[in-house]
Amino acid sequence: MRQTIGSTIHVVTGVGLFAAGLYPVYLERVYREIPGWEWMWAMLAFCMANCATVGPLMKYYKGPAVYRTLFSLGYDFVISFQGIMLIAWSNQPDAPDWMFWAVMPFWWWSVQKLRTSAKYLTALAPEDMIPSFLDGWNKQCRQELAGIEFNAPTIGYVGLNLSAALFDNAWMLLYTIKGPAGFWAFSTLYAPNDLELSLIKPAVGSLTVSVVVFLGTLVARRKMPAWLGGAFNVVLGSIGPWIILFWHKLLAPSEAWFPQFTPLP
């Protein structure tokens, strides 16, 4: 791949994303502290710049089509996680009112995760199960996912990602309806660990998914065995974000699994 300004920005912001994503884990685990606003804006900037610069670089990609779609889904998750991070920080006492509206554009990438998950389901389904009026969609999905294998890791990956996409869209919808105060009301009163950790969960999730995308590039370039890359994909990209989501339960088992969806008593 040629060295360009975009590729340089992509590499630099990738390193920044990795460091900024690890920092809150270190801070929370060692000092039981959460970083401040400067870190949040830096993490947001690293993630958005890294994702924005990957598009032009894809014209140099010559690997299997299925990995191109995997990369696209990964970056959709990373960008949508930035919207979820804004959701968390919009509940801070010193958060500006406009942060609620800053979340709304991230609906686009949240819905894109559902769309890409639907492509995977279509490509994996037997062709005779697809209605004739979806022939165009069916052909597009199978072209974009040429080379996909119907096996246990793939089924697990698709199923977990579809579940995550559905959950994230439900999360966005509830926040859009309730606003910051209503959305975080239960956590504020009854789940303090969730309230605090939610400030860094999206960043750590972005880190795990970004690592998966990077490992995917190694597999596509035959620098890593496909079976090993697939295993990392499932563990880091599909299971990892769910573990991060329930991080508060590991620290405080008595707290609700889904505080935002739990009604106030």
Coordinates of C-alpha atoms in Angstrom, one line a residue:
M1 CA 0.0 0.0 0.0
R2 CA 1.3 3.5 -0.9
Q3 CA 2.2 5.9 1.9
T4 CA -0.3 8.7 1.9
I5 CA -1.5 11.4 4.3
G6 CA -4.6 9.3 4.9
S7 CA -2.6 6.1 5.6
T8 CA -0.3 8.1 8.0
I9 CA -3.3 9.5 9.9
H10 CA -4.8 6.0 10.0
V11 CA -1.7 4.5 11.5
V12 CA -1.1 7.3 14.0
T13 CA -4.7 7.4 15.2
G14 CA -4.7 3.6 15.4
V15 CA -1.8 3.8 17.8
G16 CA -3.5 6.6 19.7
L17 CA -6.8 4.6 19.9
F18 CA -4.9 1.6 21.3
A19 CA -3.2 3.6 24.0
A20 CA -6.2 5.7 24.9
G21 CA -8.3 2.5 25.0
L22 CA -6.0 0.8 27.4
Y23 CA -5.5 3.8 29.7
P24 CA -8.9 3.7 31.4
V25 CA -8.6 0.0 32.1
Y26 CA -5.2 0.7 33.8
L27 CA -6.6 3.7 35.7
E28 CA -9.8 1.8 36.9
R29 CA -8.1 -1.4 37.8
V30 CA -5.1 0.1 39.6
Y31 CA -6.5 3.3 41.1
R32 CA -10.3 2.8 40.8
E33 CA -10.5 6.0 38.9
I34 CA -12.1 7.1 35.7
P35 CA -10.4 9.5 33.3
G36 CA -11.8 13.0 32.6
W37 CA -13.2 15.0 29.8
E38 CA -9.9 15.5 28.0
W39 CA -9.4 11.7 27.7
M40 CA -13.0 11.3 26.4
W41 CA -12.6 13.8 23.6
A42 CA -9.2 12.4 22.7
M43 CA -10.6 8.9 22.5
L44 CA -13.5 10.1 20.4
A45 CA -11.1 12.0 18.0
F46 CA -8.8 9.0 17.6
C47 CA -11.7 6.6 16.8
M48 CA -13.4 8.9 14.4
A49 CA -10.3 9.9 12.6
N50 CA -9.1 6.3 12.4
C51 CA -12.5 5.2 10.9
A52 CA -12.7 8.2 8.6
T53 CA -9.3 7.4 7.0
V54 CA -9.9 3.7 6.4
G55 CA -12.4 4.1 3.5
P56 CA -9.9 5.5 0.9
L57 CA -7.4 2.9 1.9
M58 CA -9.7 0.1 1.0
K59 CA -9.1 0.7 -2.8
Y60 CA -5.7 -0.9 -2.2
Y61 CA -7.2 -4.0 -0.6
K62 CA -6.9 -7.1 -2.8
G63 CA -8.0 -9.8 -0.4
P64 CA -11.2 -11.8 -0.2
A65 CA -14.5 -9.9 -0.3
V66 CA -15.7 -11.4 2.9
Y67 CA -12.9 -9.6 4.9
R68 CA -13.9 -6.3 3.3
T69 CA -17.4 -6.7 4.8
L70 CA -15.9 -7.7 8.1
F71 CA -13.8 -4.6 8.2
S72 CA -16.9 -2.5 7.4
L73 CA -18.9 -4.0 10.2
G74 CA -16.0 -3.6 12.6
Y75 CA -15.7 0.1 11.9
D76 CA -19.5 0.6 12.1
F77 CA -19.3 -0.8 15.6
V78 CA -16.4 1.4 16.5
I79 CA -18.1 4.5 15.3
S80 CA -21.5 3.6 16.9
F81 CA -19.6 3.0 20.2
Q82 CA -18.6 6.7 20.1
G83 CA -22.3 7.6 20.1
I84 CA -22.7 5.3 23.1
M85 CA -19.8 7.0 24.8
L86 CA -21.5 10.4 24.3
I87 CA -24.7 8.9 25.8
A88 CA -22.7 8.0 28.9
W89 CA -20.9 11.3 29.2
S90 CA -24.1 13.4 28.5
N91 CA -25.3 12.4 32.0
Q92 CA -22.3 14.1 33.7
P93 CA -23.3 17.1 35.8
D94 CA -21.1 19.4 33.7
A95 CA -22.1 18.0 30.4
P96 CA -23.5 20.6 27.9
D97 CA -27.1 20.3 26.8
W98 CA -26.1 19.8 23.1
M99 CA -24.5 16.4 23.8
F100 CA -28.0 14.8 23.6
W101 CA -28.3 16.1 20.0
A102 CA -24.7 15.1 19.3
V103 CA -25.7 11.5 19.8
M104 CA -28.4 11.5 17.1
P105 CA -26.1 11.3 14.0
F106 CA -24.8 8.0 15.3
W107 CA -28.1 6.4 14.6
W108 CA -26.8 6.0 11.0
W109 CA -24.0 3.7 12.0
S110 CA -26.1 1.9 14.6
V111 CA -28.6 1.0 11.8
Q112 CA -25.8 0.0 9.5
K113 CA -24.8 -2.7 12.0
L114 CA -28.2 -4.2 11.5
R115 CA -28.0 -3.9 7.8
T116 CA -24.6 -5.7 7.6
S117 CA -25.8 -8.4 10.0
A118 CA -28.7 -9.0 7.6
K119 CA -26.2 -9.4 4.8
Y120 CA -24.4 -12.1 6.7
L121 CA -27.7 -13.9 7.4
T122 CA -28.7 -13.7 3.8
A123 CA -25.3 -15.0 2.5
L124 CA -25.4 -17.9 4.9
A125 CA -29.0 -18.9 4.1
P126 CA -29.7 -21.5 1.4
E127 CA -30.6 -19.7 -1.8
D128 CA -34.0 -21.4 -2.1
M129 CA -35.0 -19.8 1.2
I130 CA -34.6 -16.3 -0.1
P131 CA -37.9 -14.8 -1.7
S132 CA -37.7 -14.0 -5.3
F133 CA -38.4 -10.3 -4.7
L134 CA -35.1 -10.2 -2.8
D135 CA -33.0 -11.5 -5.7
G136 CA -31.1 -8.3 -6.0
W137 CA -30.3 -8.1 -2.3
N138 CA -29.4 -11.8 -2.3
K139 CA -26.9 -11.4 -5.1
Q140 CA -25.4 -8.3 -3.5
C141 CA -24.9 -10.1 -0.2
R142 CA -23.3 -13.2 -1.7
Q143 CA -20.9 -11.0 -3.8
E144 CA -19.9 -8.9 -0.8
L145 CA -19.4 -12.0 1.4
A146 CA -17.9 -14.3 -1.2
G147 CA -15.7 -16.9 0.5
I148 CA -17.8 -17.0 3.8
E149 CA -17.9 -20.4 5.3
F150 CA -20.9 -22.0 7.0
N151 CA -19.3 -23.3 10.2
A152 CA -19.6 -23.0 14.0
P153 CA -17.3 -19.9 14.4
T154 CA -19.0 -18.0 11.7
I155 CA -22.5 -18.8 13.0
G156 CA -21.4 -17.8 16.5
Y157 CA -19.8 -14.6 15.2
V158 CA -22.9 -13.6 13.2
G159 CA -25.3 -14.5 16.0
L160 CA -23.4 -12.5 18.7
N161 CA -23.0 -9.5 16.4
L162 CA -26.7 -9.5 15.4
S163 CA -27.6 -9.7 19.1
A164 CA -25.2 -6.8 19.8
A165 CA -26.6 -4.7 17.0
L166 CA -30.2 -5.3 18.2
F167 CA -29.2 -4.4 21.7
D168 CA -27.3 -1.2 20.7
N169 CA -30.2 0.0 18.6
A170 CA -32.6 -0.6 21.6
W171 CA -30.1 1.3 23.7
M172 CA -30.1 4.2 21.3
L173 CA -34.0 4.2 21.0
L174 CA -34.5 4.2 24.8
Y175 CA -32.0 7.1 25.2
T176 CA -33.6 9.1 22.4
I177 CA -37.0 8.7 24.1
K178 CA -35.9 9.3 27.7
G179 CA -33.0 11.7 27.4
P180 CA -29.9 11.6 29.7
A181 CA -31.6 12.0 33.1
G182 CA -34.3 9.4 32.4
F183 CA -32.0 6.9 30.7
W184 CA -29.6 6.9 33.6
A185 CA -32.1 7.3 36.4
F186 CA -31.9 3.7 37.7
S187 CA -28.1 3.5 37.5
T188 CA -27.8 6.8 39.4
L189 CA -29.9 5.5 42.3
Y190 CA -29.2 1.7 42.3
A191 CA -26.2 0.8 40.1
P192 CA -23.3 3.2 40.8
N193 CA -20.7 0.8 39.3
D194 CA -22.6 0.7 36.1
L195 CA -22.9 4.4 36.1
E196 CA -19.2 4.9 36.5
L197 CA -17.9 2.1 34.2
S198 CA -20.3 3.1 31.4
L199 CA -18.1 6.2 30.9
I200 CA -15.3 3.9 29.7
K201 CA -17.0 0.7 28.5
P202 CA -17.5 2.0 24.9
A203 CA -13.8 3.0 24.6
V204 CA -12.7 -0.5 25.7
G205 CA -15.2 -2.0 23.3
S206 CA -13.8 0.1 20.5
L207 CA -10.3 -1.1 21.4
T208 CA -11.3 -4.8 21.2
V209 CA -13.1 -4.4 17.9
S210 CA -10.3 -2.4 16.4
V211 CA -7.8 -5.1 17.4
V212 CA -10.1 -7.7 15.6
V213 CA -10.1 -5.6 12.4
F214 CA -6.3 -5.3 12.5
L215 CA -5.9 -9.0 13.0
G216 CA -8.4 -9.5 10.1
T217 CA -6.0 -7.5 7.8
L218 CA -3.2 -9.9 8.9
V219 CA -5.4 -12.9 7.9
A220 CA -6.3 -11.4 4.6
R221 CA -2.6 -10.8 3.8
R222 CA -1.8 -14.4 4.9
K223 CA 0.3 -13.2 7.8
M224 CA -1.9 -15.1 10.3
P225 CA -3.7 -18.5 10.0
A226 CA -7.4 -18.1 9.3
W227 CA -8.4 -20.3 12.1
L228 CA -6.4 -18.2 14.6
G229 CA -7.9 -15.0 13.2
G230 CA -11.4 -16.5 13.4
A231 CA -10.9 -17.5 17.0
F232 CA -9.7 -13.9 17.9
N233 CA -12.7 -12.6 16.0
V234 CA -15.2 -14.5 18.0
V235 CA -13.4 -14.0 21.4
L236 CA -12.5 -10.3 21.0
G237 CA -15.0 -9.0 18.5
S238 CA -18.1 -10.9 19.5
I239 CA -17.8 -12.1 23.1
G240 CA -15.5 -9.3 24.3
P241 CA -18.0 -6.5 24.0
W242 CA -20.6 -8.5 26.0
I243 CA -18.1 -9.0 28.8
I244 CA -17.4 -5.3 28.8
L245 CA -21.1 -4.6 28.9
F246 CA -21.4 -6.7 32.1
W247 CA -18.2 -5.3 33.6
H248 CA -20.2 -3.8 36.5
K249 CA -21.7 -7.2 37.3
L250 CA -18.2 -8.6 37.9
L251 CA -17.4 -5.9 40.4
A252 CA -20.9 -5.7 42.0
P253 CA -23.0 -8.9 41.4
S254 CA -26.0 -7.4 43.1
E255 CA -26.4 -4.7 40.4
A256 CA -28.9 -5.2 37.7
W257 CA -27.8 -6.8 34.4
F258 CA -29.4 -4.1 32.3
P259 CA -29.9 -1.1 34.6
Q260 CA -31.0 1.2 31.7
F261 CA -33.9 -1.2 30.9
T262 CA -34.9 -1.8 34.5
P263 CA -37.9 0.3 35.7
L264 CA -37.6 2.3 38.8
P265 CA -39.3 0.7 41.8

